[in-house]
Structures are given as C-alpha cells and as structure tokens.
Amino acid sequence: MSAAFLRAFRLEGEGIVHGFGTRHLEEAAPELLEELKEGCARQVHGDRVLWVKDGVRPGAEEADALATDEARLVAVRTADCVPVLLADPRTGRVAAVHAGWRGTIARVVERAVESLVRAGSRQEDLLAAIGPAIRACCYEVSPKLAARFEAAFGPGVRQGQNLDLAIANRISLVRAGVSAARIEVLDLCTFCDPRFHSFRREGERAGRQYSFVRGGSVS
Ligand SMILES: [Zn+2]
C-alpha cells in the first residue's frame, strides 16, 4: 500500500508524532482522518494563531495556525499551499501552520513561533518541518506578485515568474529565530508528484491533504 503519511527526519528523531498526509490517507487510515478533520480550523489565509485545549473546537474557529501544549493533535489541510509543523521537544508544545501566498506574506509562521515563545518555548529549541507544496517548478504567478515576494523575502524565492513559498517560509522561520539547521524542507512539489492533491493541477475538484503534529511528547 502507498504511504498515507510522509515524515520529517528531525521531528521523527525527537519522537514527535506527526505526518504530512498523502492522497492515500483516506483509504489507509480512515479513523485518523476523522480526528484530523476535527483538528483543523477554518482556514482563511490569515495570520491568527489558535491555541487548542479543552473546550476549543477548531472547526468553529477561523485560524491558519493552531498550537497546543497538550497531548492532542493539531492539523492543517492543503492542496498546494505550504504546511509547516513546529515542535518544541523540551516542552511538548507544537503548532501546525497553513501558509498559502497570502499567509506567507502575512508571516503566519512567524506569528506561530512568537506564540510558542510567548507560552514559554525558546526559539533555539524549536524544530520546524516544511511539507509538500507547489514549488518553483510549477508555481507561476503574476510579475507583480513575484516582485512583491522578492521585496519581502529576497531573490531566492523566485525563479523568473515562479515562486517558491516553501523557501519563503523557511526564510520567515529563520527571521523568527528558528535555527536554519533545525528546519527541514521536504523537497516535494504537490503539482509534480501524483501522491498529492494539487489545486492547480486538479482545479475545484481537488481534494486536500492533512498534515498534523501531536503535542505533549517531551524528549
Ligand atoms: Zn512542480
């Protein structure tokens, strides 16, 4: 059977339970799918960070980043946008972030790091994993948007008129104080790789993949 999830080496090494779902998740782990759906907020391409705990129903809230320090999962769904998972193995605090181009420009990953730090985490302890997303090979945008990204994140985020949102989010994480050596980028393009749903490739009928991380694991 094809893998339901891909994992990030560094998070795996610290015992952080997490996964970047593929399109095979639905048949491979239907019971987990329900938990993942409940673990997602209503994503609106903003920069709000929602803390999830008892009494908070993510599905009733608008947020593009979810954080928790409890033994529960937080999740995001994507189909070309960038899923980013953050974990503090010292405290068990985690966050899941959905960053399309709007969220990337709004620096939603920086807001998530700030929120973890406000809760007591140290930037140097954080691990980050940037999951499958549409990459520079396939993500052509308007000249105006490409220029806007170059102004915000430097020339490395564009190749001509194509953007790499994963790289932009890596830059954002480093700006927020996460060590570059502790950021893993899964080099996978959702448009190129048929294991993933892709909005650009499949249009309105595209499904979504779920990415999640579970809090509460302390190394
Ligand atoms: Zn591609």
mmCIF file of C-alpha atoms and ligand atoms in Angstrom:
data_model
loop_
_atom_site.group_PDB
_atom_site.id
_atom_site.type_symbol
_atom_site.label_atom_id
_atom_site.label_comp_id
_atom_site.label_asym_id
_atom_site.label_seq_id
_atom_site.Cartn_x
_atom_site.Cartn_y
_atom_site.Cartn_z
ATOM 1 C CA MET A 1 0.000 0.000 0.000
ATOM 2 C CA SER A 2 1.220 3.520 -0.713
ATOM 3 C CA ALA A 3 2.240 5.541 2.315
ATOM 4 C CA ALA A 4 -0.525 7.503 3.996
ATOM 5 C CA PHE A 5 1.978 9.920 5.533
ATOM 6 C CA LEU A 6 5.443 11.251 4.975
ATOM 7 C CA ARG A 7 7.530 12.141 7.982
ATOM 8 C CA ALA A 8 10.246 14.653 8.717
ATOM 9 C CA PHE A 9 13.518 13.130 9.812
ATOM 10 C CA ARG A 10 14.255 15.612 12.603
ATOM 11 C CA LEU A 11 10.800 15.501 14.186
ATOM 12 C CA GLU A 12 10.841 11.709 13.961
ATOM 13 C CA GLY A 13 14.239 11.684 15.682
ATOM 14 C CA GLU A 14 12.831 13.620 18.640
ATOM 15 C CA GLY A 15 9.843 11.311 18.989
ATOM 16 C CA ILE A 16 7.349 13.945 17.831
ATOM 17 C CA VAL A 17 4.232 12.222 16.462
ATOM 18 C CA HIS A 18 3.443 13.933 13.172
ATOM 19 C CA GLY A 19 2.800 13.362 9.491
ATOM 20 C CA PHE A 20 2.316 15.026 6.135
ATOM 21 C CA GLY A 21 -0.621 13.211 4.583
ATOM 22 C CA THR A 22 -0.798 11.994 1.009
ATOM 23 C CA ARG A 23 -3.901 11.269 -1.052
ATOM 24 C CA HIS A 24 -3.676 7.648 0.191
ATOM 25 C CA LEU A 25 -4.540 8.654 3.749
ATOM 26 C CA GLU A 26 -8.270 8.272 3.185
ATOM 27 C CA GLU A 27 -8.158 4.531 2.453
ATOM 28 C CA ALA A 28 -5.172 3.769 4.700
ATOM 29 C CA ALA A 29 -6.274 5.435 7.939
ATOM 30 C CA PRO A 30 -9.976 6.351 7.858
ATOM 31 C CA GLU A 31 -10.269 6.575 11.666
ATOM 32 C CA LEU A 32 -7.367 9.005 11.862
ATOM 33 C CA LEU A 33 -8.928 11.052 9.064
ATOM 34 C CA GLU A 34 -11.877 11.889 11.298
ATOM 35 C CA GLU A 35 -9.563 13.066 14.073
ATOM 36 C CA LEU A 36 -7.608 15.130 11.548
ATOM 37 C CA LYS A 37 -10.744 16.817 10.251
ATOM 38 C CA GLU A 38 -11.711 17.713 13.826
ATOM 39 C CA GLY A 39 -8.184 19.007 14.422
ATOM 40 C CA CYS A 40 -8.416 21.610 11.638
ATOM 41 C CA ALA A 41 -9.699 25.150 11.939
ATOM 42 C CA ARG A 42 -11.500 27.053 9.198
ATOM 43 C CA GLN A 43 -8.566 28.323 7.171
ATOM 44 C CA VAL A 44 -8.904 31.849 5.848
ATOM 45 C CA HIS A 45 -5.387 32.750 4.609
ATOM 46 C CA GLY A 46 -4.814 34.932 7.652
ATOM 47 C CA ASP A 47 -2.246 35.053 10.438
ATOM 48 C CA ARG A 48 -4.260 34.132 13.518
ATOM 49 C CA VAL A 49 -2.826 31.501 15.870
ATOM 50 C CA LEU A 50 -5.438 29.469 17.741
ATOM 51 C CA TRP A 51 -4.465 27.687 20.965
ATOM 52 C CA VAL A 52 -6.260 24.379 21.188
ATOM 53 C CA LYS A 53 -7.279 22.949 24.543
ATOM 54 C CA ASP A 54 -10.388 21.531 26.200
ATOM 55 C CA GLY A 55 -13.450 23.472 25.202
ATOM 56 C CA VAL A 56 -11.927 24.816 21.980
ATOM 57 C CA ARG A 57 -13.398 23.361 18.796
ATOM 58 C CA PRO A 58 -11.006 24.244 15.981
ATOM 59 C CA GLY A 59 -13.705 23.693 13.355
ATOM 60 C CA ALA A 60 -15.712 26.540 14.856
ATOM 61 C CA GLU A 61 -12.798 28.986 14.627
ATOM 62 C CA GLU A 62 -11.077 30.850 11.820
ATOM 63 C CA ALA A 63 -7.316 30.393 12.064
ATOM 64 C CA ASP A 64 -4.386 29.367 9.874
ATOM 65 C CA ALA A 65 -2.100 28.310 12.693
ATOM 66 C CA LEU A 66 -3.010 26.028 15.575
ATOM 67 C CA ALA A 67 -0.905 25.435 18.652
ATOM 68 C CA THR A 68 -1.178 23.228 21.698
ATOM 69 C CA ASP A 69 0.890 22.051 24.628
ATOM 70 C CA GLU A 70 -1.411 19.153 25.383
ATOM 71 C CA ALA A 71 -1.449 15.540 24.204
ATOM 72 C CA ARG A 72 -3.745 16.234 21.277
ATOM 73 C CA LEU A 73 -3.204 16.800 17.605
ATOM 74 C CA VAL A 74 -3.416 19.993 15.616
ATOM 75 C CA ALA A 75 -3.800 19.798 11.847
ATOM 76 C CA VAL A 76 -3.996 21.811 8.642
ATOM 77 C CA ARG A 77 -5.295 20.877 5.201
ATOM 78 C CA THR A 78 -3.612 21.939 1.998
ATOM 79 C CA ALA A 79 -3.588 21.325 -1.744
ATOM 80 C CA ASP A 80 -0.549 23.341 -2.998
ATOM 81 C CA CYS A 81 -0.297 25.720 -0.008
ATOM 82 C CA VAL A 82 2.550 25.102 2.423
ATOM 83 C CA PRO A 83 2.009 23.022 5.572
ATOM 84 C CA VAL A 84 4.509 23.841 8.318
ATOM 85 C CA LEU A 85 4.863 21.856 11.536
ATOM 86 C CA LEU A 86 6.646 23.242 14.585
ATOM 87 C CA ALA A 87 7.654 21.359 17.700
ATOM 88 C CA ASP A 88 9.440 22.145 20.930
ATOM 89 C CA PRO A 89 10.738 18.766 22.127
ATOM 90 C CA ARG A 90 11.674 20.291 25.509
ATOM 91 C CA THR A 91 8.130 21.219 26.476
ATOM 92 C CA GLY A 92 5.896 19.259 24.091
ATOM 93 C CA ARG A 93 4.466 22.441 22.593
ATOM 94 C CA VAL A 94 3.613 22.138 18.896
ATOM 95 C CA ALA A 95 1.986 24.082 16.086
ATOM 96 C CA ALA A 96 0.611 23.353 12.621
ATOM 97 C CA VAL A 97 0.504 26.176 10.080
ATOM 98 C CA HIS A 98 -1.215 26.634 6.723
ATOM 99 C CA ALA A 99 0.599 29.155 4.524
ATOM 100 C CA GLY A 100 -0.533 29.952 1.017
ATOM 101 C CA TRP A 101 0.848 33.063 -0.614
ATOM 102 C CA ARG A 102 -1.344 35.331 1.487
ATOM 103 C CA GLY A 103 -0.402 33.622 4.741
ATOM 104 C CA THR A 104 3.251 33.626 3.731
ATOM 105 C CA ILE A 105 3.207 37.392 3.064
ATOM 106 C CA ALA A 106 1.291 37.845 6.345
ATOM 107 C CA ARG A 107 4.136 35.865 8.023
ATOM 108 C CA VAL A 108 1.796 33.429 9.704
ATOM 109 C CA VAL A 109 4.715 31.107 10.583
ATOM 110 C CA GLU A 110 6.402 33.976 12.434
ATOM 111 C CA ARG A 111 3.193 34.550 14.373
ATOM 112 C CA ALA A 112 3.174 30.852 15.295
ATOM 113 C CA VAL A 113 6.786 30.955 16.525
ATOM 114 C CA GLU A 114 6.047 34.111 18.542
ATOM 115 C CA SER A 115 3.051 32.436 20.089
ATOM 116 C CA LEU A 116 5.087 29.383 21.163
ATOM 117 C CA VAL A 117 7.763 31.676 22.603
ATOM 118 C CA ARG A 118 5.176 33.722 24.499
ATOM 119 C CA ALA A 119 3.939 30.465 26.008
ATOM 120 C CA GLY A 120 7.455 29.740 27.287
ATOM 121 C CA SER A 121 9.357 27.993 24.475
ATOM 122 C CA ARG A 122 12.856 29.038 23.459
ATOM 123 C CA GLN A 123 13.450 29.731 19.763
ATOM 124 C CA GLU A 124 16.620 27.621 19.824
ATOM 125 C CA ASP A 125 14.674 24.552 20.923
ATOM 126 C CA LEU A 126 12.174 24.699 18.083
ATOM 127 C CA LEU A 127 12.198 22.233 15.220
ATOM 128 C CA ALA A 128 10.356 23.003 12.004
ATOM 129 C CA ALA A 129 9.327 20.881 9.044
ATOM 130 C CA ILE A 130 8.020 22.351 5.806
ATOM 131 C CA GLY A 131 5.899 19.830 3.934
ATOM 132 C CA PRO A 132 4.877 19.152 0.343
ATOM 133 C CA ALA A 133 3.648 22.242 -1.512
ATOM 134 C CA ILE A 134 3.641 23.608 -5.037
ATOM 135 C CA ARG A 135 7.225 24.615 -5.735
ATOM 136 C CA ALA A 136 9.087 26.932 -8.081
ATOM 137 C CA CYS A 137 8.990 24.302 -10.862
ATOM 138 C CA CYS A 138 5.228 24.787 -11.184
ATOM 139 C CA TYR A 139 4.019 27.873 -9.313
ATOM 140 C CA GLU A 140 3.821 30.668 -11.851
ATOM 141 C CA VAL A 141 2.390 33.935 -10.553
ATOM 142 C CA SER A 142 1.895 37.461 -11.873
ATOM 143 C CA PRO A 143 5.024 39.618 -12.288
ATOM 144 C CA LYS A 144 3.596 41.914 -9.615
ATOM 145 C CA LEU A 145 3.263 39.127 -7.036
ATOM 146 C CA ALA A 146 6.710 37.730 -7.875
ATOM 147 C CA ALA A 147 8.184 41.212 -7.326
ATOM 148 C CA ARG A 148 6.302 41.577 -4.057
ATOM 149 C CA PHE A 149 7.752 38.301 -2.786
ATOM 150 C CA GLU A 150 11.251 39.219 -3.878
ATOM 151 C CA ALA A 151 10.931 42.506 -1.979
ATOM 152 C CA ALA A 152 9.715 40.668 1.124
ATOM 153 C CA PHE A 153 11.997 37.616 1.125
ATOM 154 C CA GLY A 154 14.875 38.244 -1.300
ATOM 155 C CA PRO A 155 15.698 36.958 -4.782
ATOM 156 C CA GLY A 156 15.972 33.299 -3.685
ATOM 157 C CA VAL A 157 12.185 32.901 -3.508
ATOM 158 C CA ARG A 158 11.613 33.373 -7.228
ATOM 159 C CA GLN A 159 12.749 31.766 -10.435
ATOM 160 C CA GLY A 160 11.641 34.193 -13.100
ATOM 161 C CA GLN A 161 7.896 34.437 -12.666
ATOM 162 C CA ASN A 162 7.681 31.349 -10.491
ATOM 163 C CA LEU A 163 7.625 31.439 -6.699
ATOM 164 C CA ASP A 164 8.814 29.037 -4.045
ATOM 165 C CA LEU A 165 6.608 29.515 -0.999
ATOM 166 C CA ALA A 166 8.444 26.782 0.923
ATOM 167 C CA ILE A 167 11.671 28.788 0.701
ATOM 168 C CA ALA A 168 9.840 31.983 1.691
ATOM 169 C CA ASN A 169 8.513 30.231 4.793
ATOM 170 C CA ARG A 170 11.970 28.901 5.630
ATOM 171 C CA ILE A 171 13.268 32.490 5.496
ATOM 172 C CA SER A 172 10.354 33.587 7.669
ATOM 173 C CA LEU A 173 11.178 30.924 10.268
ATOM 174 C CA VAL A 174 14.825 31.990 10.405
ATOM 175 C CA ARG A 175 13.725 35.607 10.854
ATOM 176 C CA ALA A 176 11.554 34.470 13.750
ATOM 177 C CA GLY A 177 14.623 32.964 15.407
ATOM 178 C CA VAL A 178 14.430 29.294 14.419
ATOM 179 C CA SER A 179 17.869 27.879 13.643
ATOM 180 C CA ALA A 180 18.300 27.122 9.919
ATOM 181 C CA ALA A 181 19.867 23.802 10.928
ATOM 182 C CA ARG A 182 16.633 22.841 12.693
ATOM 183 C CA ILE A 183 14.369 23.490 9.692
ATOM 184 C CA GLU A 184 13.703 20.561 7.374
ATOM 185 C CA VAL A 185 12.196 21.148 3.945
ATOM 186 C CA LEU A 186 10.607 18.111 2.315
ATOM 187 C CA ASP A 187 11.583 18.679 -1.293
ATOM 188 C CA LEU A 188 8.301 17.643 -2.870
ATOM 189 C CA CYS A 189 6.068 19.518 -5.274
ATOM 190 C CA THR A 190 2.343 18.791 -4.987
ATOM 191 C CA PHE A 191 1.824 19.662 -8.653
ATOM 192 C CA CYS A 192 4.601 17.331 -9.924
ATOM 193 C CA ASP A 193 4.026 14.452 -7.542
ATOM 194 C CA PRO A 194 0.799 12.459 -8.068
ATOM 195 C CA ARG A 195 0.772 11.285 -4.436
ATOM 196 C CA PHE A 196 -0.631 14.704 -3.540
ATOM 197 C CA HIS A 197 -3.766 16.669 -4.227
ATOM 198 C CA SER A 198 -2.997 19.824 -6.196
ATOM 199 C CA PHE A 199 -5.414 22.673 -6.651
ATOM 200 C CA ARG A 200 -3.519 23.948 -9.677
ATOM 201 C CA ARG A 201 -3.471 20.534 -11.325
ATOM 202 C CA GLU A 202 -6.958 19.343 -10.413
ATOM 203 C CA GLY A 203 -8.905 22.572 -10.018
ATOM 204 C CA GLU A 204 -12.022 22.933 -7.889
ATOM 205 C CA ARG A 205 -12.468 19.166 -7.560
ATOM 206 C CA ALA A 206 -9.048 18.775 -5.889
ATOM 207 C CA GLY A 207 -9.062 17.041 -2.522
ATOM 208 C CA ARG A 208 -6.961 18.175 0.419
ATOM 209 C CA GLN A 209 -4.118 16.522 2.281
ATOM 210 C CA TYR A 210 -3.877 16.697 6.033
ATOM 211 C CA SER A 211 -0.710 17.446 7.957
ATOM 212 C CA PHE A 212 -0.609 17.096 11.720
ATOM 213 C CA VAL A 213 1.535 17.143 14.804
ATOM 214 C CA ARG A 214 0.675 15.865 18.243
ATOM 215 C CA GLY A 215 1.594 17.800 21.360
ATOM 216 C CA GLY A 216 2.693 16.637 24.758
ATOM 217 C CA SER A 217 5.703 14.489 23.791
ATOM 218 C CA VAL A 218 8.681 15.571 25.839
ATOM 219 C CA SER A 219 12.078 14.143 24.937
HETATM 220 ZN ZN ZN B 1 6.484 21.027 -9.614
#
